[in-house]
mmCIF file of C-alpha atoms in Angstrom:
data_model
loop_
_atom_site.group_PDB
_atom_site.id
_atom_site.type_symbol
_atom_site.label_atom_id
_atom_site.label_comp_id
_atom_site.label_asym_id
_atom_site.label_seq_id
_atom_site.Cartn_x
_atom_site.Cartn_y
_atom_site.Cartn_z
ATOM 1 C CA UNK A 17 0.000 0.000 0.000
ATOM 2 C CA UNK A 18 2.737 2.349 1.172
ATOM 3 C CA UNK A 19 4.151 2.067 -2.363
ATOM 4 C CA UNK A 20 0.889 2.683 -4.323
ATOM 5 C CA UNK A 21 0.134 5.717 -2.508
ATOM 6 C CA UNK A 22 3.648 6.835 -3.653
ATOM 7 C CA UNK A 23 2.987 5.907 -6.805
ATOM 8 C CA UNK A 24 -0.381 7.356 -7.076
ATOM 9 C CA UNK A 25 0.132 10.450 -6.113
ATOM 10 C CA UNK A 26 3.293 11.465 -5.396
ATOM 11 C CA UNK A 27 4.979 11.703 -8.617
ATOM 12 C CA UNK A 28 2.184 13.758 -10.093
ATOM 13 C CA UNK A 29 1.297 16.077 -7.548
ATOM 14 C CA UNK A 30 3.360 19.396 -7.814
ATOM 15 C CA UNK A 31 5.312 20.050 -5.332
ATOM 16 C CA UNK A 32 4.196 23.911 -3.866
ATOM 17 C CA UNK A 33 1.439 25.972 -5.698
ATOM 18 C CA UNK A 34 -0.095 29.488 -4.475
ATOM 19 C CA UNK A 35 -2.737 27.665 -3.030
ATOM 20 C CA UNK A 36 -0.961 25.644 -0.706
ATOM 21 C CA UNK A 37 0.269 28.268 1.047
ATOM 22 C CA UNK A 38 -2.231 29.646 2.035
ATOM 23 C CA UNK A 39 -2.399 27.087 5.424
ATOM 24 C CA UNK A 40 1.707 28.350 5.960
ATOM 25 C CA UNK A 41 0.495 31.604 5.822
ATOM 26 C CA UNK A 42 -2.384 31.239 8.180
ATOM 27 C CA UNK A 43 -0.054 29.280 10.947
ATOM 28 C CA UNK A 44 2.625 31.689 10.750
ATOM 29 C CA UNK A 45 0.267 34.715 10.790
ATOM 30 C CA UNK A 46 -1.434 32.968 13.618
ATOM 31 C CA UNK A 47 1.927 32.843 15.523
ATOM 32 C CA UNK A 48 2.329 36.181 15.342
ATOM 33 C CA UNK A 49 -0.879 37.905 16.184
ATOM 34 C CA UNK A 50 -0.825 35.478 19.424
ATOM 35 C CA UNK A 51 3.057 36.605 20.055
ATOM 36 C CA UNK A 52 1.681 40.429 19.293
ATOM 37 C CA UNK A 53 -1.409 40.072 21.874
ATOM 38 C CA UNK A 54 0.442 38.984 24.336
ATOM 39 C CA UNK A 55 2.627 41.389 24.572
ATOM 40 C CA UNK A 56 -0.199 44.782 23.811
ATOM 41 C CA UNK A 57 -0.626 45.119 20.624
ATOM 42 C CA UNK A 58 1.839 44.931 17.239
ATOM 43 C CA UNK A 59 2.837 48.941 17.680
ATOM 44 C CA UNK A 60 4.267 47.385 21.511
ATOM 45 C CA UNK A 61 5.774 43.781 20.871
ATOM 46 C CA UNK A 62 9.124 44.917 20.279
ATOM 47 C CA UNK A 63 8.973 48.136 22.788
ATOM 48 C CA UNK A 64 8.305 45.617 25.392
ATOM 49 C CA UNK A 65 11.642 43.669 24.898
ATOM 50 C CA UNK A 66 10.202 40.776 23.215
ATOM 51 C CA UNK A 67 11.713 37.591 23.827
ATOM 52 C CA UNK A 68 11.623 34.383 22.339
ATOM 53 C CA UNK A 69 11.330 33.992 18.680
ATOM 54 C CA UNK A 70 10.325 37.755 18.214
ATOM 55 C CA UNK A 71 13.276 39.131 19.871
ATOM 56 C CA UNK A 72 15.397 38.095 16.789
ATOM 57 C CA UNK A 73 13.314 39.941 14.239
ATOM 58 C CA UNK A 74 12.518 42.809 16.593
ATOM 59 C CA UNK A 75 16.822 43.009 17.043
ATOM 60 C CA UNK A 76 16.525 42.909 12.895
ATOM 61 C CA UNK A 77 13.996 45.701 12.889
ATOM 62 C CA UNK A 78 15.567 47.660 14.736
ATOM 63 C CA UNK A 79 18.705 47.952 12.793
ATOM 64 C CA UNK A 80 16.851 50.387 10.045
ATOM 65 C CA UNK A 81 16.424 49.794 6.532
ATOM 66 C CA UNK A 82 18.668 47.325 6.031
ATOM 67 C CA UNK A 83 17.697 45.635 9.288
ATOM 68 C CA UNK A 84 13.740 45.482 8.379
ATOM 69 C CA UNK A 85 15.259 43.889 4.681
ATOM 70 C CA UNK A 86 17.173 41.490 6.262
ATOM 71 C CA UNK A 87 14.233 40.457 8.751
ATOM 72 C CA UNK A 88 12.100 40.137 5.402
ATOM 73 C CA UNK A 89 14.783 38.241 3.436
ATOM 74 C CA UNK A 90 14.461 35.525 6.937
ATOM 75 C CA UNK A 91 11.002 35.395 6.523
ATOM 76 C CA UNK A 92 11.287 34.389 3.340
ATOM 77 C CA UNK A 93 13.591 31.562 4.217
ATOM 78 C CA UNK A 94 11.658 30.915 6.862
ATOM 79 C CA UNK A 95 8.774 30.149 4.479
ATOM 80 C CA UNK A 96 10.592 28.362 1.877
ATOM 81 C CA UNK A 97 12.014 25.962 4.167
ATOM 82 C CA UNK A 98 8.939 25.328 5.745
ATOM 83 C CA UNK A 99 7.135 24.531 2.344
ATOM 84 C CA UNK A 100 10.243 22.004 1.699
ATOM 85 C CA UNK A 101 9.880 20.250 4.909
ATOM 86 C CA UNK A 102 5.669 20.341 4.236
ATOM 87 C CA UNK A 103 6.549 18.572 0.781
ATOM 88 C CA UNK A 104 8.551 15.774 2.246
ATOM 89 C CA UNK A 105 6.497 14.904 5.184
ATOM 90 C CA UNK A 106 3.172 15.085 3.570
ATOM 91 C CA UNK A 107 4.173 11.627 1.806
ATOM 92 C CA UNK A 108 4.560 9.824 5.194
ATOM 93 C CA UNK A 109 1.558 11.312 6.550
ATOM 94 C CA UNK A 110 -0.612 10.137 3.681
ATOM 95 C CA UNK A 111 0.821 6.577 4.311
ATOM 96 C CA UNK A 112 0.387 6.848 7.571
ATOM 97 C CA UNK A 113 -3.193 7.925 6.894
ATOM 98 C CA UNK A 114 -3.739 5.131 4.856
ATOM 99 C CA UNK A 115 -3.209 2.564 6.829
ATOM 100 C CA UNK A 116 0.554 2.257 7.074
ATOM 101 C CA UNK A 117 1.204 1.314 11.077
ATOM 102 C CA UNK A 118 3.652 -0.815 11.563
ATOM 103 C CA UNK A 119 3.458 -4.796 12.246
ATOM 104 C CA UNK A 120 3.738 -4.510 16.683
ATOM 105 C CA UNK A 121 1.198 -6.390 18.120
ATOM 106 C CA UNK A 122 -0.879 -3.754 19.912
ATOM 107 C CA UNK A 123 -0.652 -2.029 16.471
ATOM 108 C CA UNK A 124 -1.714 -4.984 14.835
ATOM 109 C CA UNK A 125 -4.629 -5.433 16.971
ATOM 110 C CA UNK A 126 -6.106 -1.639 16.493
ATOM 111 C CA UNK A 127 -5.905 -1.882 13.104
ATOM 112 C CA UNK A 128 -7.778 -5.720 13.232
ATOM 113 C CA UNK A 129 -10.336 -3.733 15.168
ATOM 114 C CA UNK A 130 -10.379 -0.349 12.933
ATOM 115 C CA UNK A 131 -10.933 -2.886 9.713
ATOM 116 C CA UNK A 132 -13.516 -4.957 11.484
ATOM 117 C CA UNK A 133 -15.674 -1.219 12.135
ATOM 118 C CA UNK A 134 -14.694 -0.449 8.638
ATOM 119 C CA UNK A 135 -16.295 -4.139 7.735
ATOM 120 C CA UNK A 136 -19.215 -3.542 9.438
ATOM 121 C CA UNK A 137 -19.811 0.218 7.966
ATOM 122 C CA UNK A 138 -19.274 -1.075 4.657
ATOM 123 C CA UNK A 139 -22.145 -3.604 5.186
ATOM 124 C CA UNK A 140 -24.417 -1.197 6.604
ATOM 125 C CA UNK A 141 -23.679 1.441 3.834
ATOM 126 C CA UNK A 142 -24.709 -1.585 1.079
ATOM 127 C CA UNK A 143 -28.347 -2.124 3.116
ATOM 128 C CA UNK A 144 -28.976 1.782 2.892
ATOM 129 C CA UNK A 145 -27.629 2.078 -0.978
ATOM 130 C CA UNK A 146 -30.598 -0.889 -1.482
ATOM 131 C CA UNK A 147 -33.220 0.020 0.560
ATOM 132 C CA UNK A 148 -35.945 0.779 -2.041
ATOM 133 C CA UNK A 149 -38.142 0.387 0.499
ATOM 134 C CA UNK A 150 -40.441 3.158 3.454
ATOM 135 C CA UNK A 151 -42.165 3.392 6.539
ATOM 136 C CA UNK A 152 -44.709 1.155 6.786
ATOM 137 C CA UNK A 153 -47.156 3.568 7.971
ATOM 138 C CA UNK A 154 -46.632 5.943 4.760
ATOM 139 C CA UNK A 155 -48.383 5.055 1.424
ATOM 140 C CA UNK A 156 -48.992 6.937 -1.608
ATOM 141 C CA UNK A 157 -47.710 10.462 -2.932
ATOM 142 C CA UNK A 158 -46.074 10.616 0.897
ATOM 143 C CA UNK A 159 -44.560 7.265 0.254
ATOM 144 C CA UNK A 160 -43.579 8.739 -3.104
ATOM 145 C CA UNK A 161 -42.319 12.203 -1.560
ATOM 146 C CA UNK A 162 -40.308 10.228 1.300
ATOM 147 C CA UNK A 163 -38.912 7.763 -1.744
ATOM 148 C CA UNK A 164 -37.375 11.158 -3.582
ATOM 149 C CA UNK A 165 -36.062 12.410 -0.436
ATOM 150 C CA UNK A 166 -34.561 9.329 0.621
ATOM 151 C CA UNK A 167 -32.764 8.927 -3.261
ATOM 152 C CA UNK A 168 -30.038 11.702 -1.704
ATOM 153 C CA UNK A 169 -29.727 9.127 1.292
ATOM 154 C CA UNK A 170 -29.114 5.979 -1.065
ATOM 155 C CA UNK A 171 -27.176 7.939 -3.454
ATOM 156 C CA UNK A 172 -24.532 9.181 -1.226
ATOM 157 C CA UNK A 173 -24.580 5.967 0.329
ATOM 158 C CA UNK A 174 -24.115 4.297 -2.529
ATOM 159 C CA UNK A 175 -21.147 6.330 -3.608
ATOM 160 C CA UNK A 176 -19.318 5.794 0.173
ATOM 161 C CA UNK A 177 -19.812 2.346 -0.427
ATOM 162 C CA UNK A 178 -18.274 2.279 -4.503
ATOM 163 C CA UNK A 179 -14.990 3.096 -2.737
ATOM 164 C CA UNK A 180 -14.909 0.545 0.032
ATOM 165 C CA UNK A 181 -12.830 -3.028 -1.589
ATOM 166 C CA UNK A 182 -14.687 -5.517 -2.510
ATOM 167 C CA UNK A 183 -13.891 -8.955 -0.606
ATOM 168 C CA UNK A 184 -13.174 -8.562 3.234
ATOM 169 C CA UNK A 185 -9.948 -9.646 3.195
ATOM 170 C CA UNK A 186 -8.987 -6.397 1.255
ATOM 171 C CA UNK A 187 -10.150 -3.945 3.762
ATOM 172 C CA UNK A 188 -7.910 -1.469 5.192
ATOM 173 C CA UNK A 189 -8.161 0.262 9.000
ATOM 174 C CA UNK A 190 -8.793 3.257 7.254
ATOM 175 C CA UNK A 191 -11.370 5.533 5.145
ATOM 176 C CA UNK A 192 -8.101 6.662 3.062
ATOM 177 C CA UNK A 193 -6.630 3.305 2.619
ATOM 178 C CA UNK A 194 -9.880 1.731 1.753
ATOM 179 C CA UNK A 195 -10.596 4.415 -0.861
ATOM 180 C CA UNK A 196 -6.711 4.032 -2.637
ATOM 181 C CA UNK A 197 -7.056 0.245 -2.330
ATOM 182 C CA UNK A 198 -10.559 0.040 -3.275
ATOM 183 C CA UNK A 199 -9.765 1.415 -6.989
ATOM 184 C CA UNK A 200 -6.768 -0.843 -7.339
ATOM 185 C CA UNK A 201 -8.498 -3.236 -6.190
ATOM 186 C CA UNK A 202 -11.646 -2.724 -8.641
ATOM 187 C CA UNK A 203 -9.314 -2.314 -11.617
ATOM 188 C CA UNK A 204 -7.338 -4.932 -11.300
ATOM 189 C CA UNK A 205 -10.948 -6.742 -11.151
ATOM 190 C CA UNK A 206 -12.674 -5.700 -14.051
ATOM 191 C CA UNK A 207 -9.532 -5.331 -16.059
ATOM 192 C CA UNK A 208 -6.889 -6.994 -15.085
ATOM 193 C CA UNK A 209 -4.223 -4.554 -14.659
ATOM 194 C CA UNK A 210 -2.124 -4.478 -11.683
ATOM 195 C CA UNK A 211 -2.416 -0.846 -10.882
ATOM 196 C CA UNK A 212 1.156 -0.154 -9.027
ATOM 197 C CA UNK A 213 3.089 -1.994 -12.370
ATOM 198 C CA UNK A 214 0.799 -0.061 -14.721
ATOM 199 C CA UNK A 215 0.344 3.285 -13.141
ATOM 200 C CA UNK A 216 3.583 4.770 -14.461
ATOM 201 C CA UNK A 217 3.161 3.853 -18.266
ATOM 202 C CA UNK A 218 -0.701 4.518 -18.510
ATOM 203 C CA UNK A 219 0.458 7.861 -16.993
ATOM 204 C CA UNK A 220 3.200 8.423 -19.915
ATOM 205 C CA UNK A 221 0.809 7.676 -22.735
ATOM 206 C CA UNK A 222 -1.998 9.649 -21.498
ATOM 207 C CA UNK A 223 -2.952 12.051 -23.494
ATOM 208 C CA UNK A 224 -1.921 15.907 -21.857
ATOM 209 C CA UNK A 225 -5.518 17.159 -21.028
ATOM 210 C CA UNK A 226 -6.243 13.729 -18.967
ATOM 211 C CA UNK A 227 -2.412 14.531 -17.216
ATOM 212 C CA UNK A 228 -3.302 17.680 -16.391
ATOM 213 C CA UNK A 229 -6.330 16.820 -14.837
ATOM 214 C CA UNK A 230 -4.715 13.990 -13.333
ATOM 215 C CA UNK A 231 -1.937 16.267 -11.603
ATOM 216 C CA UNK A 232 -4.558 18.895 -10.854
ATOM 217 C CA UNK A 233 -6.449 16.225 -8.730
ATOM 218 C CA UNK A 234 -3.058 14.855 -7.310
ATOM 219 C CA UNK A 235 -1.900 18.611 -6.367
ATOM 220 C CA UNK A 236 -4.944 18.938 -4.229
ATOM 221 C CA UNK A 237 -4.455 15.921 -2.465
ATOM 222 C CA UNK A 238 -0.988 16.490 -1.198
ATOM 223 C CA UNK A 239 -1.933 20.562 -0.507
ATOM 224 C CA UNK A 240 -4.934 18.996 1.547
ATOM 225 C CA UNK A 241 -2.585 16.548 3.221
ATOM 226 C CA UNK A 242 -0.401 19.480 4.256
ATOM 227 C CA UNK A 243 -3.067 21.730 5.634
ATOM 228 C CA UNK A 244 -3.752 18.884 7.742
ATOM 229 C CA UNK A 245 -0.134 19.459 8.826
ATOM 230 C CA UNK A 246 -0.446 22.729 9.083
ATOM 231 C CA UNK A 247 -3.491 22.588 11.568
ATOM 232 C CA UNK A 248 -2.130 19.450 13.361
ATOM 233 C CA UNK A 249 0.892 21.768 14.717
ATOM 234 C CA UNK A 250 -1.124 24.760 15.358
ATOM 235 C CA UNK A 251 -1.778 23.727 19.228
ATOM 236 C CA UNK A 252 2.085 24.159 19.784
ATOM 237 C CA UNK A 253 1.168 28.403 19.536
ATOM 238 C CA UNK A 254 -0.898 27.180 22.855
ATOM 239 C CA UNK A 255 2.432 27.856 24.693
ATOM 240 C CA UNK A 256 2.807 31.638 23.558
ATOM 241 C CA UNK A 257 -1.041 32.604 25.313
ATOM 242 C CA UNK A 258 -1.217 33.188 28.912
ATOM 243 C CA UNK A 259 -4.560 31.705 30.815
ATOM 244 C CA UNK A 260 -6.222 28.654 31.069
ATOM 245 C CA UNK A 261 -9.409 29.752 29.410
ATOM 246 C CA UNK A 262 -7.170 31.218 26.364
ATOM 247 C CA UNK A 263 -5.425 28.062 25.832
ATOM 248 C CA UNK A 264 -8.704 26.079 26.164
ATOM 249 C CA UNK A 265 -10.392 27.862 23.365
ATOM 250 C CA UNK A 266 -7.189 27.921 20.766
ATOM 251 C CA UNK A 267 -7.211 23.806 21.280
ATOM 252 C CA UNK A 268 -10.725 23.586 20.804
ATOM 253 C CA UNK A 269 -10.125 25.838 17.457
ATOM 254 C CA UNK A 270 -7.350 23.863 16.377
ATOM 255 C CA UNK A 271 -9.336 20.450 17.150
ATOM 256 C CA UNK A 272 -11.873 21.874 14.946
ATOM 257 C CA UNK A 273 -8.971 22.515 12.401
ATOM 258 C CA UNK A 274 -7.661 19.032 11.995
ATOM 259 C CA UNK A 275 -11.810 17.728 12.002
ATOM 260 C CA UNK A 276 -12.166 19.526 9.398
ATOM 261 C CA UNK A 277 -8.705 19.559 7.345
ATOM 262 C CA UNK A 278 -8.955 15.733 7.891
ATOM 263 C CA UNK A 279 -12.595 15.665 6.176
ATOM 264 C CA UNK A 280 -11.319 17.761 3.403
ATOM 265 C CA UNK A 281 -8.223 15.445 3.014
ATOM 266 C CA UNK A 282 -10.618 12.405 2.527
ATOM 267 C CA UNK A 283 -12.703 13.563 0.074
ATOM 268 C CA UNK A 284 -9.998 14.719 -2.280
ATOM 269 C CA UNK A 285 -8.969 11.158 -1.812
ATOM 270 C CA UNK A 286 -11.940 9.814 -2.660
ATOM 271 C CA UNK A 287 -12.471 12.754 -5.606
ATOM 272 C CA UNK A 288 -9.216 11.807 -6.828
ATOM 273 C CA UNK A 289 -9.632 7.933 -6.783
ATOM 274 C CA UNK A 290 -13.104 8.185 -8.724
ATOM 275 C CA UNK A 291 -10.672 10.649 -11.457
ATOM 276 C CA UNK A 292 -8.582 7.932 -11.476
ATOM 277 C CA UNK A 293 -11.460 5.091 -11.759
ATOM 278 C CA UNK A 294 -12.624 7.578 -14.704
ATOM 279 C CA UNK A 295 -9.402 7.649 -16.808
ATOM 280 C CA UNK A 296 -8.715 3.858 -17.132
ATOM 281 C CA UNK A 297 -12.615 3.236 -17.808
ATOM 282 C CA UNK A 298 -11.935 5.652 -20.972
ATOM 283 C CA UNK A 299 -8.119 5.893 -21.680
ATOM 284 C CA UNK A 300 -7.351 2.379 -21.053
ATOM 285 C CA UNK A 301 -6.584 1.542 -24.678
ATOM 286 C CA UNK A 302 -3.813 3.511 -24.864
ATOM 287 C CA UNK A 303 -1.771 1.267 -22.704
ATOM 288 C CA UNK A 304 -2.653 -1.844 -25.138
ATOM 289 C CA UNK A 305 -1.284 0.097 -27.837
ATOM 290 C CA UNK A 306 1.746 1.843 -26.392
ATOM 291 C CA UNK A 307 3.031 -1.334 -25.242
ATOM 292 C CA UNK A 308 2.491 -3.310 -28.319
ATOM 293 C CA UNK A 309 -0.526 -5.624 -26.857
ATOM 294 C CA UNK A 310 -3.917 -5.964 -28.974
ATOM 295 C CA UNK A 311 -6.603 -4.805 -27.330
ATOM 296 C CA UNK A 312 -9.233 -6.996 -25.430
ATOM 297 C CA UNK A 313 -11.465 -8.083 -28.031
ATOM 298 C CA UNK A 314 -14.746 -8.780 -25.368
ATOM 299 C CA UNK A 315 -15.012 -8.030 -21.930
ATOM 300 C CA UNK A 316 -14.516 -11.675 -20.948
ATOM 301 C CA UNK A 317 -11.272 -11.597 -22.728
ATOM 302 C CA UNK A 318 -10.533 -8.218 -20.791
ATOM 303 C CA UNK A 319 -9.225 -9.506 -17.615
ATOM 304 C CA UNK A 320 -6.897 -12.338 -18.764
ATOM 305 C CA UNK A 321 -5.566 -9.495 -21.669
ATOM 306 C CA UNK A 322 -4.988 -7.411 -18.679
ATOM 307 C CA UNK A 323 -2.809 -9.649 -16.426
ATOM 308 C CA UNK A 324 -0.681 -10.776 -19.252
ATOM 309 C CA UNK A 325 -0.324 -6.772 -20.030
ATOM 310 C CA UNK A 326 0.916 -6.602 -16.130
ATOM 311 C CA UNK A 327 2.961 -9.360 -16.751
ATOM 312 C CA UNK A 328 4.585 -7.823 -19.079
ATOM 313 C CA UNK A 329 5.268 -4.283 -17.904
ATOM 314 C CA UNK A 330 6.403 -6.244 -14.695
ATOM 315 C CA UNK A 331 9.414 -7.628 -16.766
ATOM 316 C CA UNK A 332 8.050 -11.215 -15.788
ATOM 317 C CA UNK A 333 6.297 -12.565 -19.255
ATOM 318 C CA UNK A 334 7.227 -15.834 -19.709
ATOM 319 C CA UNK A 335 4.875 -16.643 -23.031
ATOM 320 C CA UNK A 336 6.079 -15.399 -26.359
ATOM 321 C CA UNK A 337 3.056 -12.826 -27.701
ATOM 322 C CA UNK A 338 2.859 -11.295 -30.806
ATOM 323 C CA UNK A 339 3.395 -7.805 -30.379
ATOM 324 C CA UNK A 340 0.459 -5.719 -32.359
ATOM 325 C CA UNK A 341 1.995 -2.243 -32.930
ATOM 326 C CA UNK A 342 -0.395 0.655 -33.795
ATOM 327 C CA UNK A 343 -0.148 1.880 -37.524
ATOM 328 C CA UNK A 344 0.587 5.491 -36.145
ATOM 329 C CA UNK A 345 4.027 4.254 -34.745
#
């Protein structure tokens, strides 16, 4: 797993785009309004011998012209480096989030217990995606009415459930993990490709409007994954506020923070998993040819075309096939 999330999304997404700095800028700024309250006011933070991580910049500041440059030149470094560390840790985070724990036995027996909920959500989810039917006590136009209304219910259900895997021994601990597993697993199903041995080429013979869409979707993931960061550290500016009540209300904030980054984290997962569900249903083909293979011929042929493709891009084809170049090569 830890490899096909690498695989997945890593190599597409890009690495720092305006719009992931925007949760930088919002910690940092953060940071600094609670250093400048605490000490009266911006006009008085550095009047008041700041100490601590202002009492650099204020030194800076002080200095003049060149002094308030050179403090702007650090915050610049400040940022940059903070956006490369973002980049590299956002990888490990999204294997962690996907289910990547480790192999100790108390781990091992949370995540038996997270996958057995996960089992037991999935089921539930399948009952409410089929439930065609109402309250027995309703019957005709407020059957009807409570049948439209409930269509939102079964389709939303129906489309948590599309990303859950489908046999139980594939299930993962968590929603992430079940969502980039679940459309390996469903592709390797219906078409017999191996996802992390195909992923690379399909992604080299695409053509550039699928790409871009492709690393548009990726980008959003990993800028998701590092707000989540981003609001997962905020609770260390806890130490720079003075009162129990003060601190109280910034973790309850921040716990809001991750909630919420966390929610917006999954569903770009899930968002980018149906993309990805999306471009091998249609684009597909293009692997057959790039690689020399005909083309399933039926969808029964599909899946056993499919693994011999694999097989082949895996450097492990044993069986001599004729290779079927397109005419355009």
């Amino acid at each position: 797993m830890g490899e096909l999330v690498k695989g997945m999304v890593e190599p597409l997404a890009k690495r720092w785009t305006a719009a992931m700095s925007g949760p930088l800028v919002l910690f940092w700024l953060a940071g600094a309004l609670i250093v400048a309250l605490r000490h009266g006011g911006l006009p008085d933070v550095c009047r008041a011998g700041a100490q601590g991580p202002a009492e650099p910049a204020c030194r800076l500041v002080g200095q003049g012209s060149w002094g308030v440059a050179l403090a702007a030149a650090a915050a610049t470094a400040v940022m940059v480096l903070c956006a490369m560390g973002l980049s590299a840790v956002a990888s490990p985070l999204l294997e962690m989030l996907a289910g990547k724990w480790g192999t100790s036995a108390p781990v091992v027996a949370f995540a038996r217990l997270r996958t057995a909920r996960h089992a037991a959500r999935r089921e539930r989810l399948a009952g409410r995606a089929g439930d065609l039917s109402g309250p027995a006590d309703l019957a005709g136009d407020r059957l009807a009415v409570w049948r439209t209304q409930n269509a939102w219910r079964r389709t939303g259900a129906r489309r948590t459930w599309s990303h859950y895997p489908r046999r139980r021994d594939e299930l993962r601990p968590t929603a992430v993990g079940n969502a980039l597993h679940g459309v390996a697993a469903g592709i390797e199903r219906n078409y017999g490709l191996s996802l992390p041995v195909c992923w690379g080429p399909f992604v080299e013979c695409l053509e550039s409007t699928a790409r871009e869409r492709l690393v548009a979707s990726a980008t959003r993931v990993s800028g998701r994954t590092q707000a989540l960061i981003c609001a997962a550290v905020a609770p260390l500016w806890a130490l720079a506020l003075t009162g129990a009540v003060a601190r109280l209300c910034w973790l309850v904030a921040c716990a809001l923070c991750v909630w919420g980054a966390y929610r917006a984290l999954r569903s770009g997962v899930e968002q980018y998993c149906e993309h990805v569900r999306d471009v091998f249903a249609v684009h597909r083909v293009r692997l057959y040819h790039a690689a020399g293979f005909a083309p399933p011929a039926s969808t029964e042929a599909e899946v056993a075309c499919g693994r011999q493709l694999s097989k082949a891009l895996a450097m492990e084809l044993t069986d001599d096939v004729a290779h079927a170049w397109p005419e355009t090569l």
